[in-house]
mmCIF file of C-alpha atoms in Angstrom:
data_model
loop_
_atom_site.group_PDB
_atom_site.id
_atom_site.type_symbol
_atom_site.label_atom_id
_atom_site.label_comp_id
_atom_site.label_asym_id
_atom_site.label_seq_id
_atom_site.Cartn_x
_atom_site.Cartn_y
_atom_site.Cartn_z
ATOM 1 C CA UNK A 1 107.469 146.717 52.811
ATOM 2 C CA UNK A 2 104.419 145.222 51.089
ATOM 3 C CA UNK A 3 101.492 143.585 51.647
ATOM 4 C CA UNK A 4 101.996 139.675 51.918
ATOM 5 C CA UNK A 5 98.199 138.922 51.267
ATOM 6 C CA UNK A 6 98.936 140.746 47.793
ATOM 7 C CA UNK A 7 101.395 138.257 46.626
ATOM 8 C CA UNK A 8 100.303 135.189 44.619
ATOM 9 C CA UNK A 9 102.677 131.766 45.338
ATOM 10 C CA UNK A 10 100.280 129.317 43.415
ATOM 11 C CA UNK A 11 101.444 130.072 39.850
ATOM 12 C CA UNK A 12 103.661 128.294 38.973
ATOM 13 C CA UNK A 13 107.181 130.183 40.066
ATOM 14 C CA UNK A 14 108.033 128.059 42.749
ATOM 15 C CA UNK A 15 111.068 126.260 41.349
ATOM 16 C CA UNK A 16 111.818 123.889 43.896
ATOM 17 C CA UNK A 17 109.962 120.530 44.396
ATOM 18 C CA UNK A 18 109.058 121.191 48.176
ATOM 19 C CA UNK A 19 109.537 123.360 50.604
ATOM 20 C CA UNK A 20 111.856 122.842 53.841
ATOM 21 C CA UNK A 21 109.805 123.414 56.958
ATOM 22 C CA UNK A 22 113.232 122.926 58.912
ATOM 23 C CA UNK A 23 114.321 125.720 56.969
ATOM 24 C CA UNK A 24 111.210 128.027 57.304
ATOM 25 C CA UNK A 25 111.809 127.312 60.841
ATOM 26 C CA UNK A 26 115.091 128.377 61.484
ATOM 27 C CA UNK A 27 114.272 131.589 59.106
ATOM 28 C CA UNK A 28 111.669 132.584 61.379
ATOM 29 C CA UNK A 29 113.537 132.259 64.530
ATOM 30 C CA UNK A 30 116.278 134.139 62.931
ATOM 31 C CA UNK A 31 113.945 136.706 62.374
ATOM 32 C CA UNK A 32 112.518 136.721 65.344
ATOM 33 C CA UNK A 33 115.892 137.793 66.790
ATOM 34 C CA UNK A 34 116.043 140.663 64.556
ATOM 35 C CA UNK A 35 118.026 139.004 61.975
ATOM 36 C CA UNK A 36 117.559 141.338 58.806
ATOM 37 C CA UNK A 37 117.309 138.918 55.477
ATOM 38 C CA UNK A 38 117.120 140.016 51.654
ATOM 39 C CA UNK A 39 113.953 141.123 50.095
ATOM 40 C CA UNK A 40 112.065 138.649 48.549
ATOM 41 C CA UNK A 41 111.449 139.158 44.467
ATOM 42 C CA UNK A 42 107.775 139.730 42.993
ATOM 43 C CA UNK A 43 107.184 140.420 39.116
ATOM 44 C CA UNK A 44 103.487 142.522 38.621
ATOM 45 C CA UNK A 45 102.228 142.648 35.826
ATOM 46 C CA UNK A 46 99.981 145.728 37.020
ATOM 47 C CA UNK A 47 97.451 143.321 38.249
ATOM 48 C CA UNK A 48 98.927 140.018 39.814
ATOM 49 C CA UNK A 49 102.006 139.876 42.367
ATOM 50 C CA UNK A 50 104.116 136.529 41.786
ATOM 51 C CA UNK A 51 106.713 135.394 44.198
ATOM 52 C CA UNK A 52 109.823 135.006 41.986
ATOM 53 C CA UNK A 53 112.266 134.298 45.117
ATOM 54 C CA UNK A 54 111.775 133.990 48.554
ATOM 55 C CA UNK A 55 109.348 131.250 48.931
ATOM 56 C CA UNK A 56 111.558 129.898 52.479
ATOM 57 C CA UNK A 57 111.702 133.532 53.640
ATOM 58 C CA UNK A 58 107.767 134.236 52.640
ATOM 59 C CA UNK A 59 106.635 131.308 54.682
ATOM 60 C CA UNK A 60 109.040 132.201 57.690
ATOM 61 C CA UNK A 61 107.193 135.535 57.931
ATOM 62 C CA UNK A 62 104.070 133.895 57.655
ATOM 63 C CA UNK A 63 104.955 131.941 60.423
ATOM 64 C CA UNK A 64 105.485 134.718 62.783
ATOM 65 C CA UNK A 65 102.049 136.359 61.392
ATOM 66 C CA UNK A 66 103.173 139.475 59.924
ATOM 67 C CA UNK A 67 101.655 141.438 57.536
ATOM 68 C CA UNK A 68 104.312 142.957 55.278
ATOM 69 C CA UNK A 69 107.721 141.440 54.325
ATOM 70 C CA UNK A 70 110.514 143.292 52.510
ATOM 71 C CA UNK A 71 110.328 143.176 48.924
ATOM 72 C CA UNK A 72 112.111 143.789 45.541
ATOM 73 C CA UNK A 73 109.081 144.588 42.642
ATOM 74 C CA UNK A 74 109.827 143.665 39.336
ATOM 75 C CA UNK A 75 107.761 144.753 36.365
ATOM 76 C CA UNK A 76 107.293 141.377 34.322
ATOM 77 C CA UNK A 77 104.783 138.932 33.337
ATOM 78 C CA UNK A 78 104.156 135.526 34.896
ATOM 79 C CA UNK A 79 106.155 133.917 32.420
ATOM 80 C CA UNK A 80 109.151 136.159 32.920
ATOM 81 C CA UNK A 81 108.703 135.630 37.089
ATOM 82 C CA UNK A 82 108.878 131.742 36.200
ATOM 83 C CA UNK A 83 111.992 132.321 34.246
ATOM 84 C CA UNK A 84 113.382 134.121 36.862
ATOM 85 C CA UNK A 85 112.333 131.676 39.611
ATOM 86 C CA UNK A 86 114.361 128.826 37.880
ATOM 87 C CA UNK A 87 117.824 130.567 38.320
ATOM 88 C CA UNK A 88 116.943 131.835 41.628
ATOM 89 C CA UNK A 89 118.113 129.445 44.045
ATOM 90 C CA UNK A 90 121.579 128.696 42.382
ATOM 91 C CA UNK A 91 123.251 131.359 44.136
ATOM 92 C CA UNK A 92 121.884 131.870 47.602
ATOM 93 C CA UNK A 93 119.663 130.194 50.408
ATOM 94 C CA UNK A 94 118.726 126.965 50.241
ATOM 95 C CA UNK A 95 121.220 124.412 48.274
ATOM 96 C CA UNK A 96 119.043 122.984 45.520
ATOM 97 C CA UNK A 97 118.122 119.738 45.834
ATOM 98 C CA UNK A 98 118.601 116.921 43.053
ATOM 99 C CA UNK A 99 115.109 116.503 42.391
ATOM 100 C CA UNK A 100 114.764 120.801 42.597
ATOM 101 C CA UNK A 101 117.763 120.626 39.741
ATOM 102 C CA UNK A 102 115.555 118.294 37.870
ATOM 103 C CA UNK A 103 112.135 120.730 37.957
ATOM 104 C CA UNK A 104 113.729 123.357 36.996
ATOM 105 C CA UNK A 105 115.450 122.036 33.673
ATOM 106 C CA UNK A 106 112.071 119.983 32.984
ATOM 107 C CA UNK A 107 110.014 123.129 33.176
ATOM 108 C CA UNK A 108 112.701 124.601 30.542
ATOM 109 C CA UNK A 109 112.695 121.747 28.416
ATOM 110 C CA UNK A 110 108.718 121.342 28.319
ATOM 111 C CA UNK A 111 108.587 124.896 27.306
ATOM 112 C CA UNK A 112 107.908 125.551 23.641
ATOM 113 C CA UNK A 113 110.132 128.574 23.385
ATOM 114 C CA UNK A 114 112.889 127.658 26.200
ATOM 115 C CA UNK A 115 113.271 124.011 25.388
ATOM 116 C CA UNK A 116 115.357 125.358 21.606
ATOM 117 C CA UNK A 117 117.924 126.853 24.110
ATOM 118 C CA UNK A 118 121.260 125.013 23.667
ATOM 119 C CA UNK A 119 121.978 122.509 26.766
ATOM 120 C CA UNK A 120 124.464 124.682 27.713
ATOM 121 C CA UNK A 121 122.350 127.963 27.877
ATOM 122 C CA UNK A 122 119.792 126.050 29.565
ATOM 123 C CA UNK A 123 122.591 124.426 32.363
ATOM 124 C CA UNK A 124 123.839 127.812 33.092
ATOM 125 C CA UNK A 125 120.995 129.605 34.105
ATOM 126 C CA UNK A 126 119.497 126.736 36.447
ATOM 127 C CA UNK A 127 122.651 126.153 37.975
ATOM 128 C CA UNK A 128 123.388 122.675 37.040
ATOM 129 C CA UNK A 129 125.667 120.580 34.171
ATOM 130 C CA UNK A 130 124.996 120.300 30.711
ATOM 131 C CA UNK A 131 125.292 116.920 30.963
ATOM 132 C CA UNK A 132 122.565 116.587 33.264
ATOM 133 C CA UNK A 133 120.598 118.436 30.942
ATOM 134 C CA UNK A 134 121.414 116.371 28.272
ATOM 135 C CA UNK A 135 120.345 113.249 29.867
ATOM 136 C CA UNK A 136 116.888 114.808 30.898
ATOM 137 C CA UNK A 137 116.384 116.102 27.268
ATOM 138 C CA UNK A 138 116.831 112.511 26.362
ATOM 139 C CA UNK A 139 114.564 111.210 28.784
ATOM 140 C CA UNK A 140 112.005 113.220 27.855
ATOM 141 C CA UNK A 141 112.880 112.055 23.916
ATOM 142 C CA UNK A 142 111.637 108.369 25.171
ATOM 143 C CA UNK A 143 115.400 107.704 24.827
ATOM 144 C CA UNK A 144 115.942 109.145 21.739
ATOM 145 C CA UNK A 145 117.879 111.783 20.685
ATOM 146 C CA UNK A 146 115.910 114.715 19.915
ATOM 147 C CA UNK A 147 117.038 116.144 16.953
ATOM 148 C CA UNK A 148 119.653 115.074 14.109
ATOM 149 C CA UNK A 149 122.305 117.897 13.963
ATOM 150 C CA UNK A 150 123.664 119.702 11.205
ATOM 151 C CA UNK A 151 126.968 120.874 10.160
ATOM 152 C CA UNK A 152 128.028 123.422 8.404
ATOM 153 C CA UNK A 153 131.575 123.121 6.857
ATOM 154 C CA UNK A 154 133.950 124.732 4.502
ATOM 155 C CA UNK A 155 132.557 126.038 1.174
ATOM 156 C CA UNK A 156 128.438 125.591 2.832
ATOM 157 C CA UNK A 157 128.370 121.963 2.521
ATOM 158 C CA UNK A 158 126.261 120.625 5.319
ATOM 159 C CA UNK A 159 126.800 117.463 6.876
ATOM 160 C CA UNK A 160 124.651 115.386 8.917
ATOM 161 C CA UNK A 161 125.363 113.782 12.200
ATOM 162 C CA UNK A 162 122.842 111.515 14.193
ATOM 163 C CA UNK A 163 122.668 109.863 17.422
ATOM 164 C CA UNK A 164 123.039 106.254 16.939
ATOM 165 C CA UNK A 165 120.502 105.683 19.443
ATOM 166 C CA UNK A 166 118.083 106.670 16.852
ATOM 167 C CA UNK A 167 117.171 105.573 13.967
ATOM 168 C CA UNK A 168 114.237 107.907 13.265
ATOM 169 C CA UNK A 169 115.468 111.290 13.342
ATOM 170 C CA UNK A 170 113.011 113.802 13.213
ATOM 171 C CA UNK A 171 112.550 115.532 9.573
ATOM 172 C CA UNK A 172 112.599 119.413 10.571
ATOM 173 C CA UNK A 173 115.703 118.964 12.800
ATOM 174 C CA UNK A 174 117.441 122.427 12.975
ATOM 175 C CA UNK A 175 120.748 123.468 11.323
ATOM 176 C CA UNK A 176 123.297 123.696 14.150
ATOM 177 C CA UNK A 177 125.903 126.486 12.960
ATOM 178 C CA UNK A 178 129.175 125.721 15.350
ATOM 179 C CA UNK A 179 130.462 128.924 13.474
ATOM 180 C CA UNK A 180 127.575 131.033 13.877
ATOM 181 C CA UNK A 181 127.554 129.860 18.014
ATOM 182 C CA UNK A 182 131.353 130.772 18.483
ATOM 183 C CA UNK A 183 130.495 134.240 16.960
ATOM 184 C CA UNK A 184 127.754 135.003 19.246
ATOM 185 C CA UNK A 185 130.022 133.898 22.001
ATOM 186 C CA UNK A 186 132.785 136.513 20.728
ATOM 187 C CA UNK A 187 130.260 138.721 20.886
ATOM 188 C CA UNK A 188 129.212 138.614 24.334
ATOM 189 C CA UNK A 189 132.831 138.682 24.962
ATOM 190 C CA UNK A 190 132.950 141.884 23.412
ATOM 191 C CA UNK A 191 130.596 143.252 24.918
ATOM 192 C CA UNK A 192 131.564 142.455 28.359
ATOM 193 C CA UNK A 193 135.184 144.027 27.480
ATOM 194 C CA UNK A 194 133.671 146.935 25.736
ATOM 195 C CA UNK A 195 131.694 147.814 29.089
ATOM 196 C CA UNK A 196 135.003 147.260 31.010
ATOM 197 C CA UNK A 197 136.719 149.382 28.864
ATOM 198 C CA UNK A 198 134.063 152.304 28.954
ATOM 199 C CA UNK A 199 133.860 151.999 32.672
ATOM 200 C CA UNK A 200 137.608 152.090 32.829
ATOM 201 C CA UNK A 201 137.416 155.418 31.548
ATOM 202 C CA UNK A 202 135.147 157.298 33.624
ATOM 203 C CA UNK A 203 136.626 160.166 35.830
ATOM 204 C CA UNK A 204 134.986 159.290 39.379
ATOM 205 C CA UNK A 205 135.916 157.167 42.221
ATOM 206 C CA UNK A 206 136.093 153.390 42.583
ATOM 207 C CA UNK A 207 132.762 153.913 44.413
ATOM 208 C CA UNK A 208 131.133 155.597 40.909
ATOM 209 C CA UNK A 209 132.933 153.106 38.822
ATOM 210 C CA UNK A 210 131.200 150.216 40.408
ATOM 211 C CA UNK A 211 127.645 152.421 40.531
ATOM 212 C CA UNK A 212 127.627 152.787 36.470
ATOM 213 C CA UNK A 213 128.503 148.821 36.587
ATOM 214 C CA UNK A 214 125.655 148.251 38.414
ATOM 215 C CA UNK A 215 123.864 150.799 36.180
ATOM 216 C CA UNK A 216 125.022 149.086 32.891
ATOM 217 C CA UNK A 217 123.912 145.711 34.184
ATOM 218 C CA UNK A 218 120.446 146.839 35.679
ATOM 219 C CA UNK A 219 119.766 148.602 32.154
ATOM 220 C CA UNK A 220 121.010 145.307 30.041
ATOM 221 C CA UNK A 221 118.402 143.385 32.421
ATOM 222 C CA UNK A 222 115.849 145.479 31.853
ATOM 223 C CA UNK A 223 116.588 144.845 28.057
ATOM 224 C CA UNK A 224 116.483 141.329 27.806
ATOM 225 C CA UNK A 225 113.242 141.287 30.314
ATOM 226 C CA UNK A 226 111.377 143.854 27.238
ATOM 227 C CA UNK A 227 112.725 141.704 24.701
ATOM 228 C CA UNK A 228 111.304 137.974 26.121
ATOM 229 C CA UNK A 229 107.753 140.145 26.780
ATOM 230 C CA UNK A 230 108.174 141.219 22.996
ATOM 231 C CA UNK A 231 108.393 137.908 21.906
ATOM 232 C CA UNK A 232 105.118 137.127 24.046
ATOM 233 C CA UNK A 233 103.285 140.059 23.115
ATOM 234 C CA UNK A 234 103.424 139.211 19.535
ATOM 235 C CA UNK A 235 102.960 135.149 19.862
ATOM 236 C CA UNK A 236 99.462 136.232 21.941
ATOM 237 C CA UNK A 237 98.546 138.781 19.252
ATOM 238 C CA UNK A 238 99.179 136.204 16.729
ATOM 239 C CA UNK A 239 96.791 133.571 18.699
ATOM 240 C CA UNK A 240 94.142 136.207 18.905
ATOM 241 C CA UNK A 241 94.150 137.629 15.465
ATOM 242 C CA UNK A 242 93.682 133.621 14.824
ATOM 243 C CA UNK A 243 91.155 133.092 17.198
ATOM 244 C CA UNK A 244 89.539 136.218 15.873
ATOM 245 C CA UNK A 245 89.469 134.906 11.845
ATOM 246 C CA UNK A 246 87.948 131.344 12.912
ATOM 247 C CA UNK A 247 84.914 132.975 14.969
ATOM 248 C CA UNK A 248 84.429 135.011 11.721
ATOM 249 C CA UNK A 249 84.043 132.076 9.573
ATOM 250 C CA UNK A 250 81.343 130.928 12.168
ATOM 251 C CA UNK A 251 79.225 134.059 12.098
ATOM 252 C CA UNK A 252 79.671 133.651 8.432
ATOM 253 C CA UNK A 253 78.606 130.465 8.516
ATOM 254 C CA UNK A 254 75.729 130.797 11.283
ATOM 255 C CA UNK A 255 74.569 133.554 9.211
ATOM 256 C CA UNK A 256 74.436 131.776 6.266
ATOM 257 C CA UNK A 257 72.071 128.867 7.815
ATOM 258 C CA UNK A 258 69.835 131.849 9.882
ATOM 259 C CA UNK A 259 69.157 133.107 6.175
ATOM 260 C CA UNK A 260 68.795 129.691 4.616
ATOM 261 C CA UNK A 261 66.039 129.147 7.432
ATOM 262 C CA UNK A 262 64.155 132.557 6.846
ATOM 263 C CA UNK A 263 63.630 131.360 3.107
ATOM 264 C CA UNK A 264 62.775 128.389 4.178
#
């Protein structure tokens, strides 16, 4: 049980476009009968608690003024909480509205790192069709297509491929590798089968089978979560140590003009 005051809900991880008050409603008269619901999801990053999931059952507590609601903590960063938010509601609760679908691939497709991800990648986590990502991506675009894709055939040779409802592609468009994607997919594949395999031969019960699956995925999770707060570890360090070189060239430059006005 933790503290509800402690948990921020203005930050940016709420997903959905608005929240259901008919919903928050019947939450807190379920509660109110003793009905027992999942724990709602917080990242901290040591300082800040942001609601990742939960939002309905957050303001359902609210409603019935209590001070602590049942939580899950998550070490993570705000970014990593709003990543987390956007694949949230696919799965449980509330059916995601159209216009919730929409926020949610927007957010990923406005994102500087996220918005690279394959429409496919991106359709998977937030629950919806790659088509309809597709058609957003485009939207954004002003109608045109975003990039000009690359192939890569027999013997290297690269050939190009562009929407024909562009005529501008954009220079830096990225190589698109269908090879190199089908061998990451094999990959995963192989990894999936290799845990099945290693789980398959563990002496325990069914009961301690399904615990190291749990383990395996918990500790994979955990993974990809240190990896993403790599990558944003090293993008801040790399604004910084910017940041840090162009207030040196003004204290070289304001100390230049303090002397120039000493031997004046």
């Amino acid at each position: 049980m933790f503290n509800i005051e402690l948990i921020s809900i203005d930050k940016g991880t709420q997903s959905r476009v608005a929240i259901s008050q008919e919903t928050v409603d019947d939450y807190a008269r379920q509660m109110e009968g003793g009905a027992k619901f999942p724990p709602v999801v917080v990242f901290t990053d040591g300082v800040e608690h942001y609601l990742a999931d939960g939002f309905h059952r957050y303001f359902a507590t609210r409603k019935l003024e209590r001070t602590t609601i049942s939580v899950d903590i998550v070490k993570g960063t705000l970014r990593e909480a709003i990543f987390y938010s956007l694949k949230a509601n696919k799965a449980h609760g509330l059916r995601p509205s159209n216009a919730d679908k929409r926020k949610s691939v927007i957010i990923m497709l406005k994102d500087h790192e996220w918005v690279l991800w394959a429409d496919r990648q991106i359709a998977a986590h937030c629950g919806v069709s790659h088509v309809f990502v597709a058609k957003l991506r485009k939207e954004l675009s002003g109608g045109k297509a975003q990039t000009t894709r690359k192939y890569k055939g027999k013997g290297g040779n690269v050939s190009t491929f562009t929407n024909r409802q562009t005529q501008e592609p954009e220079p830096d468009a990225p190589v698109y590798d269908q090879k190199q994607e089908m061998m990451e997919a094999l990959v995963v594949e192989n990894e999936k089968l290799s845990e099945q395999l290693a789980i398959a031969t563990i002496d325990g019960t069914t009961e301690e089978k399904g615990l190291a699956t749990t383990m395996i995925g918990d500790l994979k999770e955990e993974i990809r979560l240190l990896q993403i707060e790599l990558v944003s570890v090293k993008k801040s360090r790399d604004m910084f140590q910017a940041e840090n070189a162009q207030l040196k060239k003004q204290v070289a430059m304001m100390q230049k003009k303090l002397k120039a006005v000493e031997n004046a």
